[in-house]
Short mmCIF file of C-alpha atoms and ligand atoms in Angstrom, two decimals:
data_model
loop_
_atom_site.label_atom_id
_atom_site.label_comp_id
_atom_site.label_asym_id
_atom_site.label_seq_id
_atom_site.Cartn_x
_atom_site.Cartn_y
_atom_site.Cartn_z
CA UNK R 1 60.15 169.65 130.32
CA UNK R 2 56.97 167.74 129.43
CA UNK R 3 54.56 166.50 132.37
CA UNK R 4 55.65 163.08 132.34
CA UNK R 5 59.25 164.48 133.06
CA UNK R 6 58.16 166.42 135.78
CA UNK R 7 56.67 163.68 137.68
CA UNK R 8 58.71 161.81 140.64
CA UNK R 9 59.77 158.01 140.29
CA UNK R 10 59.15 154.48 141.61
CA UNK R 11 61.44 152.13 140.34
CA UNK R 12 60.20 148.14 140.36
CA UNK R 13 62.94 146.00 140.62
CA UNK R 14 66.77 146.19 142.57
CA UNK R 15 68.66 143.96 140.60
CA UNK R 16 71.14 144.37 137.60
CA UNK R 17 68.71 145.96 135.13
CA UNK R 18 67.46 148.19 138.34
CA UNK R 19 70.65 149.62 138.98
CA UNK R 20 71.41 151.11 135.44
CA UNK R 21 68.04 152.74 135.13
CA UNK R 22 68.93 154.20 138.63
CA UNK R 23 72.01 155.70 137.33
CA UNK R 24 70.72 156.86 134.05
CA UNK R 25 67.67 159.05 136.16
CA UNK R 26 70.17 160.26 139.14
CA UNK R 27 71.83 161.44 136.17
CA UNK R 28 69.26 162.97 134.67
CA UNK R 29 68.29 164.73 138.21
CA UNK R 30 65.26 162.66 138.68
CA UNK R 31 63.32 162.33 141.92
CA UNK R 32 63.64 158.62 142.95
CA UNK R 33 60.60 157.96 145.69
CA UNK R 34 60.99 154.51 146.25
CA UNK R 35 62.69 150.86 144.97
CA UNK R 36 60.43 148.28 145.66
CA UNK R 37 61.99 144.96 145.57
CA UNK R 38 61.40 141.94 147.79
CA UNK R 39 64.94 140.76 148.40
CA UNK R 40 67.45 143.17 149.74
CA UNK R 41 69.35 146.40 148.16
CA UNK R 42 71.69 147.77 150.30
CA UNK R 43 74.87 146.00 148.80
CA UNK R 44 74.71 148.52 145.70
CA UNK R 45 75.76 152.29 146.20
CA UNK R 46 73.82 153.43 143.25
CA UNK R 47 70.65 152.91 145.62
CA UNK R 48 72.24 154.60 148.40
CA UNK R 49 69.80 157.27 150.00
CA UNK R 50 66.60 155.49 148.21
CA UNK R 51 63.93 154.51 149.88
CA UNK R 52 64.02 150.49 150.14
CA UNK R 53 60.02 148.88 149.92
CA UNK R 54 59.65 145.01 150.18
CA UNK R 55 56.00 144.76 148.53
CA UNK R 56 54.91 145.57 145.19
CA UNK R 57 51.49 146.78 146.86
CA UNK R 58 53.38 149.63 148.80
CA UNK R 59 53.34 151.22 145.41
CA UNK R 60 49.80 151.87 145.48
CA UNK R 61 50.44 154.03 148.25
CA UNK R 62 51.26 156.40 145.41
CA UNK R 63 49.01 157.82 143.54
CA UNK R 64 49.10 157.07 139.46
CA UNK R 65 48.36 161.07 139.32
CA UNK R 66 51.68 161.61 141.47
CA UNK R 67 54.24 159.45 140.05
CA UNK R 68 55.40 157.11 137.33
CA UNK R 69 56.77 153.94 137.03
CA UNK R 70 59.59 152.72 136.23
CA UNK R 71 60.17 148.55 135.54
CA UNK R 72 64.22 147.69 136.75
CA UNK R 73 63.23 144.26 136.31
CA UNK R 74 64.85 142.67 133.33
CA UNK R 75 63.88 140.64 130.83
CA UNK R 76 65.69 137.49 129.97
CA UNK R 77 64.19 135.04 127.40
CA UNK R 78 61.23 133.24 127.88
CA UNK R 79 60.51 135.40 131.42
CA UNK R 80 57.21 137.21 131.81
CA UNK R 81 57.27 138.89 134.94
CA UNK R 82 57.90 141.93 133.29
CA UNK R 83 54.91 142.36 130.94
CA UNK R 84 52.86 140.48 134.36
CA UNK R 85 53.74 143.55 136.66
CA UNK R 86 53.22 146.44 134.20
CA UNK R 87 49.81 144.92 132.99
CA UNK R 88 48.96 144.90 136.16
CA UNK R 89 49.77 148.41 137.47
CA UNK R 90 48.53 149.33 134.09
CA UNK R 91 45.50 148.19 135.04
CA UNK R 92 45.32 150.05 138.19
CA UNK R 93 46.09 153.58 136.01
CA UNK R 94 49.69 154.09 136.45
CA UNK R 95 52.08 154.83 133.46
CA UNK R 96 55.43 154.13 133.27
CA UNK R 97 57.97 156.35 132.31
CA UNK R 98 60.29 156.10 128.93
CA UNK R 99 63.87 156.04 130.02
CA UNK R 100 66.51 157.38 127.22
CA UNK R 101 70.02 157.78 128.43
CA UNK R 102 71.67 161.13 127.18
CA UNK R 103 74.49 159.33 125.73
CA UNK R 104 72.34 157.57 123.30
CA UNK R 105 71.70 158.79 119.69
CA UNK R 106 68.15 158.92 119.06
CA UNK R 107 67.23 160.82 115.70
CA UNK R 108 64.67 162.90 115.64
CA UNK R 109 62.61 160.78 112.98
CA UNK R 110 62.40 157.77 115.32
CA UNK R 111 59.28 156.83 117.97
CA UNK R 112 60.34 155.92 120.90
CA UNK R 113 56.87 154.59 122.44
CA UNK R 114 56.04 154.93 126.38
CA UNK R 115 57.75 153.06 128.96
CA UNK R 116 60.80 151.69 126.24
CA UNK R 117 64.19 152.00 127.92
CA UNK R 118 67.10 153.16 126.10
CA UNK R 119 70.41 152.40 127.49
CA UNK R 120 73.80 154.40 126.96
CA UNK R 121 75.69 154.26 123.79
CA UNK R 122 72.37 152.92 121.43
CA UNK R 123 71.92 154.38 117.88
CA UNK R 124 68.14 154.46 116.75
CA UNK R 125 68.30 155.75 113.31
CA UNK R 126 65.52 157.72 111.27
CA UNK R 127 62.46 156.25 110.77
CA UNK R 128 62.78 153.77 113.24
CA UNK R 129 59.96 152.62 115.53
CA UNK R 130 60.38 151.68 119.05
CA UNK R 131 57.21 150.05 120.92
CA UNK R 132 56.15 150.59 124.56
CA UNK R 133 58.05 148.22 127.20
CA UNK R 134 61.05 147.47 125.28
CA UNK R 135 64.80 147.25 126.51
CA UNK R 136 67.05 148.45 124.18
CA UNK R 137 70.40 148.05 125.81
CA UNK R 138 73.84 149.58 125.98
CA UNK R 139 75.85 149.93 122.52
CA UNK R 140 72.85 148.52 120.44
CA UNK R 141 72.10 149.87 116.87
CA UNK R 142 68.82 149.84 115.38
CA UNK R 143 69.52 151.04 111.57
CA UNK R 144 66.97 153.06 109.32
CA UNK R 145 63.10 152.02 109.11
CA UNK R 146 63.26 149.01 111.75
CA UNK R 147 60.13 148.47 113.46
CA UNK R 148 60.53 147.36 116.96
CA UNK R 149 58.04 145.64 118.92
CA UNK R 150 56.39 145.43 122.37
CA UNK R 151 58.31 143.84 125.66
CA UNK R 152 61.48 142.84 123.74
CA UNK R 153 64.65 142.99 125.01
CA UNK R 154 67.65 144.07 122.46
CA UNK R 155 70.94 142.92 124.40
CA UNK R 156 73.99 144.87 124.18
CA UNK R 157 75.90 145.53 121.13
CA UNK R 158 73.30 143.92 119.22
CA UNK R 159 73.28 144.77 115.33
CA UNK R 160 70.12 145.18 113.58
CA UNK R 161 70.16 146.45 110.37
CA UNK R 162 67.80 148.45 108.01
CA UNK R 163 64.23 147.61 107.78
CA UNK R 164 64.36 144.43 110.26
CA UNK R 165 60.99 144.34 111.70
CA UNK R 166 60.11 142.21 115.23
CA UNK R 167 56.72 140.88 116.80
CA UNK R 168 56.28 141.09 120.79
CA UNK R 169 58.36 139.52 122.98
CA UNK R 170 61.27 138.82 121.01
CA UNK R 171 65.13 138.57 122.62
CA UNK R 172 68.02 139.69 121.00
CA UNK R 173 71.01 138.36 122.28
CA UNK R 174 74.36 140.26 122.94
CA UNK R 175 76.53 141.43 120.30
CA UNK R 176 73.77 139.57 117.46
CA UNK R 177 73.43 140.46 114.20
CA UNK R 178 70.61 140.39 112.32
CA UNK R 179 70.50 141.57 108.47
CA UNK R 180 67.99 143.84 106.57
CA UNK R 181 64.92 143.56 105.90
CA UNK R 182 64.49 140.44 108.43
CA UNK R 183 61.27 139.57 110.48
CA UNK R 184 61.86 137.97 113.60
CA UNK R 185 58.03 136.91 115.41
CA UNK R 186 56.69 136.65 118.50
CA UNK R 187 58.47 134.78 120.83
CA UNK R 188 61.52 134.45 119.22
CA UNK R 189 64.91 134.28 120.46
CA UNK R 190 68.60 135.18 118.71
CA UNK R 191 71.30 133.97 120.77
CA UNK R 192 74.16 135.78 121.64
CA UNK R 193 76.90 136.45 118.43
CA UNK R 194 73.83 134.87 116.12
CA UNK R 195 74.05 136.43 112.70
CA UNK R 196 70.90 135.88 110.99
CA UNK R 197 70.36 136.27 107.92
CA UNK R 198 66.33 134.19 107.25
CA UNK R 199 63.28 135.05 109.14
CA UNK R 200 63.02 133.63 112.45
CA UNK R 201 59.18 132.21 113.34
CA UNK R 202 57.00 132.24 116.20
CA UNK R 203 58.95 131.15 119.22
CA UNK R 204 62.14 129.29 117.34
CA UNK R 205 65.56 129.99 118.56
CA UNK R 206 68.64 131.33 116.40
CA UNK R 207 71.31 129.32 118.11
CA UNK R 208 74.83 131.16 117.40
CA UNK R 209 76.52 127.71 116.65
CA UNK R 210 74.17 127.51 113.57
CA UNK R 211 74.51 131.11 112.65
CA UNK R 212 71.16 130.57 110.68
CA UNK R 213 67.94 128.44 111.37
CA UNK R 214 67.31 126.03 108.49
O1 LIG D 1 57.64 140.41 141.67
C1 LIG D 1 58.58 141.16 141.85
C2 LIG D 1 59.94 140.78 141.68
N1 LIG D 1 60.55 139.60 141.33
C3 LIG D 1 61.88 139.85 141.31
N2 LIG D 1 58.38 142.46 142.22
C4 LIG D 1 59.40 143.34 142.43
N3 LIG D 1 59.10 144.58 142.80
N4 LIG D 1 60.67 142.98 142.26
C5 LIG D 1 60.94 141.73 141.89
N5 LIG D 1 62.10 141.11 141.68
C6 LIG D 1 63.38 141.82 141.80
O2 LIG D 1 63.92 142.01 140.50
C7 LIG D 1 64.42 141.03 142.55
O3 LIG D 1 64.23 141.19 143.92
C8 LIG D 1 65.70 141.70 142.07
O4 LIG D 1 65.94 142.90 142.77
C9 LIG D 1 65.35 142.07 140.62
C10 LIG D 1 65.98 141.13 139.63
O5 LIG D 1 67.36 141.38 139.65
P1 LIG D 1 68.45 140.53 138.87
O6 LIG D 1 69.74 141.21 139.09
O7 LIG D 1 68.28 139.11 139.22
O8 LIG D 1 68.04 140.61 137.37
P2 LIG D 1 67.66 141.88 136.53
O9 LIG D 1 66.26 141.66 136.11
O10 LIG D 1 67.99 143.14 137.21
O11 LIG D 1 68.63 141.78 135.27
C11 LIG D 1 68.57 140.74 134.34
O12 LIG D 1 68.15 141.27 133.09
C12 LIG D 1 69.02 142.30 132.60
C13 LIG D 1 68.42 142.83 131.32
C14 LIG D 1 69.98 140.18 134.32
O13 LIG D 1 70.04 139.03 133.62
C15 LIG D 1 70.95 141.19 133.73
O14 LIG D 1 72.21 140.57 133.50
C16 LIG D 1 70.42 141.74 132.40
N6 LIG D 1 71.32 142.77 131.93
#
């Protein structure tokens, strides 16, 4: 057990997203502090027993040396309040914490980079890079050499194959397919069922109607 895994949790968030971090860590026999989420929790059992707090400043009641973070709030297209609340507790010195469910398949030759999430079922192949912030949701495969980048969310049973590389910010849609060697940049967005099969630039869409931009 490394230090990082040794340190209790705070968990951002009590939605959707929230609730299957919750269950990977209770899982994992975590120490949940706190869920810190403005509207109200009770109505899921996963957060049973949890401590419920309403402002995002009660987390500062913790100190950065005495927890980590974790951020349950998704990240659909286009939405920033992810990357908005870790920069800021960034800011203020806390880290947060790289989530990997055990039934994932994560070789040994890939990077999984701080504060990623890695939901159940994924396959991240060798030589495959994973950067900090980045949902990579249930069933997804990320094939050999694919360089992923910061705050992007990879929806499940997404496809990508070998060598695709992404910029920041990018959003994979459900069950998508994108083929080798493929760039998709910042901003960009593949629909759900897209196949794509041409580079994707800054901020365009794949729509899955159209299989293919251009
Ligand atoms: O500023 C905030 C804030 N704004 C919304 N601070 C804190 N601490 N929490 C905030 N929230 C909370 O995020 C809401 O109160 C709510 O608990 C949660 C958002 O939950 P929701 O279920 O609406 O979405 P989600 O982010 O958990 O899940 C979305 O993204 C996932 C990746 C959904 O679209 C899911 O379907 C998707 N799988």
């Amino acid at each position: 057990m490394n230090s990082s895994e040794s340190k209790s949790l705070v968990v951002i968030g009590g939605g959707g997203h929230a609730s299957v971090l919750v269950d990977i860590l209770r899982s994992q026999q975590r120490e949940i502090l706190a869920i810190v989420s403005p509207e109200n929790i009770s109505q899921r059992r996963i957060f049973s027993g949890i401590t419920h707090l309403k402002n995002d400043d009660d987390i500062l009641r913790f100190s950065p040396d005495s927890v980590n973070l974790v951020n349950g709030v998704g990240m659909l297209p286009k939405s920033g309040l992810k990357r908005k609340l870790n920069e800021y507790f960034l800011s203020l010195g806390y880290t947060f914490e790289t989530v990997i469910s055990d039934s994932a398949q994560v070789s040994s030759f890939a990077e999984i980079e701080q504060g990623a999430q890695v939901f159940s079922g994924a396959i991240i192949q060798a030589g495959v890079v994973i950067d900090a912030h980045t949902i990579i949701n249930s069933g997804v495969i990320i094939e050999h050499d694919c360089h992923i980048g910061e705050y992007n969310h990879i929806a499940p049973k997404a496809t990508l194959c070998g060598q695709v590389t992404t910029h920041s910010n990018v959003y994979v849609g459900a069950n998508a397919t994108v083929i080798q060697n493929i760039t998709l940049e910042q901003g960009s967005i593949v629909g759900a069922g897209a196949i794509v099969t041409k580079n994707i630039s800054s901020e365009q869409i794949c729509y899955p109607s159209r299989s293919v931009l251009k």
